[in-house]
JSON list of C-alpha atoms in Angstrom, two decimals:
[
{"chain": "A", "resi": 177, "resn": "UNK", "atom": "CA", "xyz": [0.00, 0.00, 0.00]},
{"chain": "A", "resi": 178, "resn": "UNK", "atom": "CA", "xyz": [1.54, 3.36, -1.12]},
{"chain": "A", "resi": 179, "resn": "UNK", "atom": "CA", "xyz": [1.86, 6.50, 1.42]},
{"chain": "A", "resi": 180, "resn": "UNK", "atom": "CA", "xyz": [-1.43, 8.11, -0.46]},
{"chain": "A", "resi": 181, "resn": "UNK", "atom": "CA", "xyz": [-3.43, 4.68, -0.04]},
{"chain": "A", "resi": 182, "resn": "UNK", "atom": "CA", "xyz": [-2.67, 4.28, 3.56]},
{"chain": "A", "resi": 183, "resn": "UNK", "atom": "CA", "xyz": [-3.35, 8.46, 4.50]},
{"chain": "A", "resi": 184, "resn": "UNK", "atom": "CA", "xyz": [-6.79, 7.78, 3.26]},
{"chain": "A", "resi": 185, "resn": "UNK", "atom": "CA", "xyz": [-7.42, 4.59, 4.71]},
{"chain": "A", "resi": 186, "resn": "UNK", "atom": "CA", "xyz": [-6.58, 6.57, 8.43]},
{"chain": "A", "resi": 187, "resn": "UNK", "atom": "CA", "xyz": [-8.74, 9.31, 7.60]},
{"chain": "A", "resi": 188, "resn": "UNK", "atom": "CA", "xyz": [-11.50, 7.27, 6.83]},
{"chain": "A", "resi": 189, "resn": "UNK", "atom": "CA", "xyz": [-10.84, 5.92, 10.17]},
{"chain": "A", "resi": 190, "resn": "UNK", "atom": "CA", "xyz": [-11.17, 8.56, 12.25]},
{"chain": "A", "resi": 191, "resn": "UNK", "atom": "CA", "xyz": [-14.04, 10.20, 10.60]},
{"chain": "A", "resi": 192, "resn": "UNK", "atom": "CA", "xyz": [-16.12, 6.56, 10.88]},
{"chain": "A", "resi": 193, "resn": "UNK", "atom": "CA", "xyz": [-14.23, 5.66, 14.77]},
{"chain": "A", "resi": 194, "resn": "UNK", "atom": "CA", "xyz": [-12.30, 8.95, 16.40]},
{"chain": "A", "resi": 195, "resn": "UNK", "atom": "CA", "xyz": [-14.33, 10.17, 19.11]},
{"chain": "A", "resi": 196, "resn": "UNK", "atom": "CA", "xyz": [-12.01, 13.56, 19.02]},
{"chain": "A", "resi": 197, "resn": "UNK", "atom": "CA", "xyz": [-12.71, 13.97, 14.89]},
{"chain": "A", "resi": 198, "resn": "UNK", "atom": "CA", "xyz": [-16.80, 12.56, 15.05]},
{"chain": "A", "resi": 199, "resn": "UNK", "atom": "CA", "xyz": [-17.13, 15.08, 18.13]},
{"chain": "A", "resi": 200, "resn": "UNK", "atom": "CA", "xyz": [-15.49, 18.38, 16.32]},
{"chain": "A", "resi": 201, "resn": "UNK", "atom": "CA", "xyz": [-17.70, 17.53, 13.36]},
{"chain": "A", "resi": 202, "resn": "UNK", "atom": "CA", "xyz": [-20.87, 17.03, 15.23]},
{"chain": "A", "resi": 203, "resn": "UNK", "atom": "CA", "xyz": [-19.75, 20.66, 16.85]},
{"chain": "A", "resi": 204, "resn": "UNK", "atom": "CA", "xyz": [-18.90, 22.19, 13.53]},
{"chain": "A", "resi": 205, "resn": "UNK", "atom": "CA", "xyz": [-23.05, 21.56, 12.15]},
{"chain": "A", "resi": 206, "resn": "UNK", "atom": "CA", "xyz": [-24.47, 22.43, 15.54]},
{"chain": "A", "resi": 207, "resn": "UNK", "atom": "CA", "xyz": [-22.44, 25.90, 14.40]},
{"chain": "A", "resi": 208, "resn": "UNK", "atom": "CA", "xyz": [-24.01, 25.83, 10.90]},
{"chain": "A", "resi": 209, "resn": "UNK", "atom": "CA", "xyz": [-21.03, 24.58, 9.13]},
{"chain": "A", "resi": 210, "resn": "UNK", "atom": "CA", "xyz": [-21.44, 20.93, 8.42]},
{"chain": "A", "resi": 211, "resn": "UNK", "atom": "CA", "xyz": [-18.40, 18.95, 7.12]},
{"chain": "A", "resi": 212, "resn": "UNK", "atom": "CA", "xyz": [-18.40, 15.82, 5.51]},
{"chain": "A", "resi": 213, "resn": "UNK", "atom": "CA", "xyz": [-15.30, 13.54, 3.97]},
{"chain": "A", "resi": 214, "resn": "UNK", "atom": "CA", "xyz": [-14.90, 15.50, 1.28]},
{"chain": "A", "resi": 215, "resn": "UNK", "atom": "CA", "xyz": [-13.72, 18.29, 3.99]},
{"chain": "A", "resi": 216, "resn": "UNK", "atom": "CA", "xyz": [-10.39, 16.50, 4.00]},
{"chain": "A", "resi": 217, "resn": "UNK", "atom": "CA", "xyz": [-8.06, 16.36, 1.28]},
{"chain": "A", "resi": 218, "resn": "UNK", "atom": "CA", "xyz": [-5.39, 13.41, 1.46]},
{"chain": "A", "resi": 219, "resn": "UNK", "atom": "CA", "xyz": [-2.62, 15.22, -0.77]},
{"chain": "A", "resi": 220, "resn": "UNK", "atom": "CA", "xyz": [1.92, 15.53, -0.67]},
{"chain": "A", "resi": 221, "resn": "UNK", "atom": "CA", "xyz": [3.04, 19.12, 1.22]},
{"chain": "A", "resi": 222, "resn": "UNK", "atom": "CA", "xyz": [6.27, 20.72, 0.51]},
{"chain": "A", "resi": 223, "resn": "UNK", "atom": "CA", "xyz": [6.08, 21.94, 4.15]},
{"chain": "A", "resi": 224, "resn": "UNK", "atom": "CA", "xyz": [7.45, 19.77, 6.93]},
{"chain": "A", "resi": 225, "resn": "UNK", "atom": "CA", "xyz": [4.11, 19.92, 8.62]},
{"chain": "A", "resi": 226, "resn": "UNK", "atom": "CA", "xyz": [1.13, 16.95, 8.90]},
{"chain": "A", "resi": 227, "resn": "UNK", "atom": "CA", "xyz": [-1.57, 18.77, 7.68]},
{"chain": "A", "resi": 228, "resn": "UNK", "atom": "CA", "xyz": [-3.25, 22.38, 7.27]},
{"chain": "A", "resi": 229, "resn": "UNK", "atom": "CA", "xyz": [-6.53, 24.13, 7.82]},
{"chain": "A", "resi": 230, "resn": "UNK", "atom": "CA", "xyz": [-7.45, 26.27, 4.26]},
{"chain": "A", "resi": 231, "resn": "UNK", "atom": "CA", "xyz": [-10.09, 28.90, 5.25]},
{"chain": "A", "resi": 232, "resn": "UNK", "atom": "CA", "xyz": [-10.05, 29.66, 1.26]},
{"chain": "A", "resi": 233, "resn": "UNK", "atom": "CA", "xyz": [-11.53, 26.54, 0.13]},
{"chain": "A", "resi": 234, "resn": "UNK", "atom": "CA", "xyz": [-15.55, 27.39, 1.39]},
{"chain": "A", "resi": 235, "resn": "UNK", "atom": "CA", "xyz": [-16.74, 29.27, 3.82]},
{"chain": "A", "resi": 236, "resn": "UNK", "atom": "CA", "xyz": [-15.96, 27.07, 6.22]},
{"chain": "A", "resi": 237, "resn": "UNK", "atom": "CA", "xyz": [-12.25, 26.23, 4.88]},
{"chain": "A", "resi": 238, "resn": "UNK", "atom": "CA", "xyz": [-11.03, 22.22, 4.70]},
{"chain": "A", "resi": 239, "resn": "UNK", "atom": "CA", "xyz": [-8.52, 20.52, 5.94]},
{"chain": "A", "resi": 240, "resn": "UNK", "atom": "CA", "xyz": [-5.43, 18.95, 3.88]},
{"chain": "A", "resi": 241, "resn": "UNK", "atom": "CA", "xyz": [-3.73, 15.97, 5.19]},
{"chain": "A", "resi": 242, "resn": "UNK", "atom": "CA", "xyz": [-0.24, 15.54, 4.29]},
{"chain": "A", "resi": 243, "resn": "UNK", "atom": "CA", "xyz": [0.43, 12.28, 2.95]},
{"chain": "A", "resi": 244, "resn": "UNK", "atom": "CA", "xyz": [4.13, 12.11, 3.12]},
{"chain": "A", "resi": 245, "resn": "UNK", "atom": "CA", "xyz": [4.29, 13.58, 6.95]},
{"chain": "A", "resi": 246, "resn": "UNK", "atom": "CA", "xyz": [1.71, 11.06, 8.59]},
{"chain": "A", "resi": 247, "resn": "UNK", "atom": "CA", "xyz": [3.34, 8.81, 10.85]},
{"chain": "A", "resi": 248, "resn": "UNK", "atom": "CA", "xyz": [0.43, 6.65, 11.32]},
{"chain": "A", "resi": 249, "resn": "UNK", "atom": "CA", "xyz": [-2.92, 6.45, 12.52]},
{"chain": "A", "resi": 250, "resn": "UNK", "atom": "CA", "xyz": [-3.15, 8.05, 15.94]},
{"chain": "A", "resi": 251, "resn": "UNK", "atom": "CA", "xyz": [-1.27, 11.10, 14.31]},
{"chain": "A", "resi": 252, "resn": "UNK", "atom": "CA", "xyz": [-3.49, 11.49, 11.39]},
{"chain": "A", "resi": 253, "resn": "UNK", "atom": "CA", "xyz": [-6.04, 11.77, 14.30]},
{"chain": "A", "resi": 254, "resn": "UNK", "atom": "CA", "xyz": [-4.38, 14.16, 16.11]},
{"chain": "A", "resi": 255, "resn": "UNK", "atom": "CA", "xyz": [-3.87, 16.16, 13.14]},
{"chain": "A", "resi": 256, "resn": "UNK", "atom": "CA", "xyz": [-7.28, 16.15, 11.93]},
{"chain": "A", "resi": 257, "resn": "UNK", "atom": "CA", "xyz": [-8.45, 17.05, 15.47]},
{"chain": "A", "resi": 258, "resn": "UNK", "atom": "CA", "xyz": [-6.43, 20.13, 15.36]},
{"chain": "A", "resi": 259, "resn": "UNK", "atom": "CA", "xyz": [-7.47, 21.37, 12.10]},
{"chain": "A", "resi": 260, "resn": "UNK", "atom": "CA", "xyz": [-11.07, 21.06, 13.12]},
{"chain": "A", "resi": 261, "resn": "UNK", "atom": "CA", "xyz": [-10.57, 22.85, 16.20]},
{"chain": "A", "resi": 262, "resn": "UNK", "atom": "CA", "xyz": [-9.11, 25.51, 13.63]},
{"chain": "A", "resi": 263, "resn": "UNK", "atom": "CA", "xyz": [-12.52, 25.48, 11.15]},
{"chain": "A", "resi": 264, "resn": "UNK", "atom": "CA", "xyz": [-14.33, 25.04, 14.09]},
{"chain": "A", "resi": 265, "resn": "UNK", "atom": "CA", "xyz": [-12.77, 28.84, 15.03]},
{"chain": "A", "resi": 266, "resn": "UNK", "atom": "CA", "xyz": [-13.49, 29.78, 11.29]},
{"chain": "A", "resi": 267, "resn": "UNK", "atom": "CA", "xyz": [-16.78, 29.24, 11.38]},
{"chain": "A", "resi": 268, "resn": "UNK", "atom": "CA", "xyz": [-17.32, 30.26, 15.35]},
{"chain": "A", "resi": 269, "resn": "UNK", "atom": "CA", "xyz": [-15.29, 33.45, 14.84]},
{"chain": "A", "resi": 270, "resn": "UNK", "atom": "CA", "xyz": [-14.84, 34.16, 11.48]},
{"chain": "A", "resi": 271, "resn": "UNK", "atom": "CA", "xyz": [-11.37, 34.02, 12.17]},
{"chain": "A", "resi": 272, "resn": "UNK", "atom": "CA", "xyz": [-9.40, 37.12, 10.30]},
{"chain": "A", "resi": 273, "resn": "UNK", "atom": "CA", "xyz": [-6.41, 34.83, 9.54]},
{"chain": "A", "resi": 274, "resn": "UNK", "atom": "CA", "xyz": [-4.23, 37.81, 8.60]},
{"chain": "A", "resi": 275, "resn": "UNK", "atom": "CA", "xyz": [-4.26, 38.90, 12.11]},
{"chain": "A", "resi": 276, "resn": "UNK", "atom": "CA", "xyz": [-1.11, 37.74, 13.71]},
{"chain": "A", "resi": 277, "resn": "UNK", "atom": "CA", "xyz": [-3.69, 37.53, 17.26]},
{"chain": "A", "resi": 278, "resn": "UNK", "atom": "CA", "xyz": [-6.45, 35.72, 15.86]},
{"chain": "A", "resi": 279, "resn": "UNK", "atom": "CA", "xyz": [-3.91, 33.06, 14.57]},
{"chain": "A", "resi": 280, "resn": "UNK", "atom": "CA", "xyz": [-2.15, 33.13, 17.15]},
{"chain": "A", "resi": 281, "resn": "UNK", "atom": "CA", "xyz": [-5.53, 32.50, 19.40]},
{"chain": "A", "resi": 282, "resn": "UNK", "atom": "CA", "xyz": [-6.64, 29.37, 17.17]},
{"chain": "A", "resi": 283, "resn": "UNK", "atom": "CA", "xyz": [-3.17, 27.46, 17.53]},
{"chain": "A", "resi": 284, "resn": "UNK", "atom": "CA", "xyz": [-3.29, 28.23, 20.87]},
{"chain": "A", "resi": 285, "resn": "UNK", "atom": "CA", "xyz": [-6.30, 26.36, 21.22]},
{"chain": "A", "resi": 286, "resn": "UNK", "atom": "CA", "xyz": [-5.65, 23.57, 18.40]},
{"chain": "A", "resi": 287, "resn": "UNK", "atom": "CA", "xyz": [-2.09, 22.97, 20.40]},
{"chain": "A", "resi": 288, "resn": "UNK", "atom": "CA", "xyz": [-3.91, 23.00, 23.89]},
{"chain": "A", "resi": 289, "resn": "UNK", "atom": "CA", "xyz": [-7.58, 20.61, 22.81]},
{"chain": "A", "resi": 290, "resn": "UNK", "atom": "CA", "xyz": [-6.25, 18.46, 20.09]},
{"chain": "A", "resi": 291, "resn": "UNK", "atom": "CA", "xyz": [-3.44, 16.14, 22.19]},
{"chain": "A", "resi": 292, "resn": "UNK", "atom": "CA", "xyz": [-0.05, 17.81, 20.16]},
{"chain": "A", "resi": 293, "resn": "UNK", "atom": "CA", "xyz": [1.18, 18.76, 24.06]},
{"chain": "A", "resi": 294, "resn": "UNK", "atom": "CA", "xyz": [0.33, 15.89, 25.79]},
{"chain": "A", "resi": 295, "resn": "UNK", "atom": "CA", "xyz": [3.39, 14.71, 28.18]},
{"chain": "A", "resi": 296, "resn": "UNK", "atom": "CA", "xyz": [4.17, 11.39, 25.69]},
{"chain": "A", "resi": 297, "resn": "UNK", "atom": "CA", "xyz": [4.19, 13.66, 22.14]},
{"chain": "A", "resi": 298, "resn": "UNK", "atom": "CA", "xyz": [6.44, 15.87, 23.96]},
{"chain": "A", "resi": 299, "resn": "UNK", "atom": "CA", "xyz": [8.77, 12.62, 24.90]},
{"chain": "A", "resi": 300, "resn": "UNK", "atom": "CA", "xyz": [8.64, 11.96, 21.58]},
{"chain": "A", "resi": 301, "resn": "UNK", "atom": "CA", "xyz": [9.90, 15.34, 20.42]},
{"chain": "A", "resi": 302, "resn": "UNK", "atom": "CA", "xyz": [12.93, 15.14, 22.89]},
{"chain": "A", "resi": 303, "resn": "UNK", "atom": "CA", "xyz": [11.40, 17.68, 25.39]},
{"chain": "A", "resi": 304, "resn": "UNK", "atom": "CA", "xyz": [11.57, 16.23, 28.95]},
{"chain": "A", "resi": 305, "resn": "UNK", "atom": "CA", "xyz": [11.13, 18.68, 31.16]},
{"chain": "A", "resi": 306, "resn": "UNK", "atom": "CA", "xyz": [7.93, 17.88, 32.59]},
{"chain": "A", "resi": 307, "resn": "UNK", "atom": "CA", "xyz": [7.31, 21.21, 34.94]},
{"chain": "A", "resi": 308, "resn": "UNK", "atom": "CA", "xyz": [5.11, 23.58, 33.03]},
{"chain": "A", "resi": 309, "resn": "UNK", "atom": "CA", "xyz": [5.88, 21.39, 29.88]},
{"chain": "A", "resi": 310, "resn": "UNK", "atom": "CA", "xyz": [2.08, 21.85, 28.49]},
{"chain": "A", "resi": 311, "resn": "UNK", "atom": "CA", "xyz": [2.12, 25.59, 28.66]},
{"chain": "A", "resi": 312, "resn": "UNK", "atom": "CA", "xyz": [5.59, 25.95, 26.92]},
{"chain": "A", "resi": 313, "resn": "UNK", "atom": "CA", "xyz": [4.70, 23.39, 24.25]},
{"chain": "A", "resi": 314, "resn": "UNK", "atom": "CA", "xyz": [1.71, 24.87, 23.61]},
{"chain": "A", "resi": 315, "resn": "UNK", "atom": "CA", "xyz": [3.66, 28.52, 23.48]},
{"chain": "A", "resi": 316, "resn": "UNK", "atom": "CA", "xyz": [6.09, 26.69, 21.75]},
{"chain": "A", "resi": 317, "resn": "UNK", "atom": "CA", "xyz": [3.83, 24.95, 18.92]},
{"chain": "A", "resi": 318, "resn": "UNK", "atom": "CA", "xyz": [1.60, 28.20, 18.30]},
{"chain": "A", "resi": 319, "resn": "UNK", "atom": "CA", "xyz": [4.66, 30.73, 17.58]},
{"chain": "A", "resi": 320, "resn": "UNK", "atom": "CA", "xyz": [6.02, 28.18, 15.52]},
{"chain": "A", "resi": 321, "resn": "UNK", "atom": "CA", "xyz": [2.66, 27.42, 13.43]},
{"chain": "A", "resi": 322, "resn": "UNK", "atom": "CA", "xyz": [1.71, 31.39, 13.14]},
{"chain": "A", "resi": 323, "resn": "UNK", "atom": "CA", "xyz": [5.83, 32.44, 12.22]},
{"chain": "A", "resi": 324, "resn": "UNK", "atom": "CA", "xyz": [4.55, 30.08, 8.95]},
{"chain": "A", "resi": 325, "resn": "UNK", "atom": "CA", "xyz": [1.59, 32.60, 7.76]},
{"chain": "A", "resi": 326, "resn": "UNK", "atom": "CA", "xyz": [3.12, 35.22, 5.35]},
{"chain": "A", "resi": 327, "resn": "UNK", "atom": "CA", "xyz": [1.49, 38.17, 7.25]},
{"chain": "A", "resi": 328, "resn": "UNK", "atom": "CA", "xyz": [3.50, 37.41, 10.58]},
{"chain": "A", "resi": 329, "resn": "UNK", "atom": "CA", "xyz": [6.75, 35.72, 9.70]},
{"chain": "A", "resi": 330, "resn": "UNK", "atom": "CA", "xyz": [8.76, 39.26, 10.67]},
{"chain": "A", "resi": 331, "resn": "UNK", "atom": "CA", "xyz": [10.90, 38.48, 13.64]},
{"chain": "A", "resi": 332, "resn": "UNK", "atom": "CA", "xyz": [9.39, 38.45, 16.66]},
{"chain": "A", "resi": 333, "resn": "UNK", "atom": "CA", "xyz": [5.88, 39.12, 15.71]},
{"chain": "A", "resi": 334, "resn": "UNK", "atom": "CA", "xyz": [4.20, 35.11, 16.21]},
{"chain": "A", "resi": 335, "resn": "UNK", "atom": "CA", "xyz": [5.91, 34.81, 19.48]},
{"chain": "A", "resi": 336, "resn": "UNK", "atom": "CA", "xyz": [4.08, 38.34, 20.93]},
{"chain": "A", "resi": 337, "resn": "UNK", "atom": "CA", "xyz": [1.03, 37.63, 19.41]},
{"chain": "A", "resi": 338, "resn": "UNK", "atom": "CA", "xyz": [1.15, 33.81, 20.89]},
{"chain": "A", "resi": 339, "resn": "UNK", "atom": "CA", "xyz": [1.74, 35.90, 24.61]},
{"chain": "A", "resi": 340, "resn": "UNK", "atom": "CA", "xyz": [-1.01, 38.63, 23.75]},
{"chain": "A", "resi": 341, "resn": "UNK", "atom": "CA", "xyz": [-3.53, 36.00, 23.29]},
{"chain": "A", "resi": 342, "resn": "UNK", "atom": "CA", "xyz": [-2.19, 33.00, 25.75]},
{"chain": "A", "resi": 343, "resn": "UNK", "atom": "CA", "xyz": [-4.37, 33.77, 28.99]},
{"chain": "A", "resi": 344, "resn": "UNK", "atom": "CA", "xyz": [-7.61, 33.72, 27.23]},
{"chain": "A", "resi": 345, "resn": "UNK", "atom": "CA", "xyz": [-7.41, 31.59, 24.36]},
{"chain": "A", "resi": 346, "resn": "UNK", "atom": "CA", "xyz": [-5.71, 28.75, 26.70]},
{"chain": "A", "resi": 347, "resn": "UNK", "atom": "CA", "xyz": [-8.89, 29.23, 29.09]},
{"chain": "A", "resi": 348, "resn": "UNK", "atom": "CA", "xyz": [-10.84, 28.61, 26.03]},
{"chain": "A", "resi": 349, "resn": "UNK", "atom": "CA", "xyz": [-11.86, 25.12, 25.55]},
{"chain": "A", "resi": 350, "resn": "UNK", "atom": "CA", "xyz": [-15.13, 25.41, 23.05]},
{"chain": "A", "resi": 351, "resn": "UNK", "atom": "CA", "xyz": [-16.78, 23.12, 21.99]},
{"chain": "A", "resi": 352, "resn": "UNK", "atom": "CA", "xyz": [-15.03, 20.95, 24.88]},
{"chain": "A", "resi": 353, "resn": "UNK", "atom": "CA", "xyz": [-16.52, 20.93, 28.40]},
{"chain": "A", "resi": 354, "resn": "UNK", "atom": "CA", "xyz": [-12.30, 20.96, 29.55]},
{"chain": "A", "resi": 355, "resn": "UNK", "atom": "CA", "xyz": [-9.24, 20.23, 27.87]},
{"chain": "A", "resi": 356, "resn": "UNK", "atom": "CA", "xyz": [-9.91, 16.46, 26.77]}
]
């Protein structure tokens, strides 16, 4: 099975069997934006990242999956998780995604619902510093992801949006009852 063959067969996973992917979508309608499968494109990225939320591609955005940067399935999850909890802003918020805060305000929230700072994916990244760990991965993970969007790569500008929004987008836990 080839890398595009197996990318699809996880997606279709979690959209039939993730709790964390069939509970964003069921969120996503209740906010009058329903998403389907065809939300989620399965495609090869230049960038070294695992997938993407596109806010141009409907009102709503979708979400791209990239093939060659899946490990496997529980990350495909984990990435499709996140880039709900980024439409799920977009349709919430109408998310200006030119403002270095609003981005900033989304990751924040993507890094902090969606699992990426959980103590074992930190492990995994070499971080092992477990005091405040979450917090600075989540810091961490949002200046890195909104230094990426053209209209706040200048130095310096992700990482004081990331701290201008922190307090109240990490308090922020919609549509979640608590951080899951």
């Amino acid at each position: 099975m080839g890398v595009h063959e197996e990318a699809e067969k996880w997606k279709e996973k979690a959209i039939k069997r993730s709790p964390f992917v069939k509970f964003m979508m069921e969120h996503m309608a209740k906010r009058g934006c329903p998403v389907d499968e065809s939300f989620f494109v399965v495609r090869h990225c230049d960038e070294k990242v695992g997938g993407g939320f596109d806010e141009s591609a409907s009102r709503q955005g979708g979400v791209v999956l990239c093939e060659n940067h899946l490990r496997n399935y529980a990350h495909t999850e984990m990435t499709m998780t996140h880039e709900l909890i980024h439409a799920y802003d977009h349709c919430r918020a109408f998310v200006d995604w030119t403002n270095c805060v609003h981005h900033a305000c989304s990751e924040i929230r993507a890094a902090n619902l969606s699992g990426d700072c959980k103590w074992w994916q930190e492990i995994l990244r070499g971080n092992t510093a477990f005091l405040g760990q979450g917090r600075a991965c989540i810091k961490r993970r949002a200046a890195l992801s909104v230094s990426m969007n053209p209209a706040c790569s200048a130095p310096g500008v992700a990482q004081e949006a990331v701290e201008k929004a922190f307090e109240r987008c990490y308090a922020d836990t919609s549509p979640f009852d608590r951080v899951p």
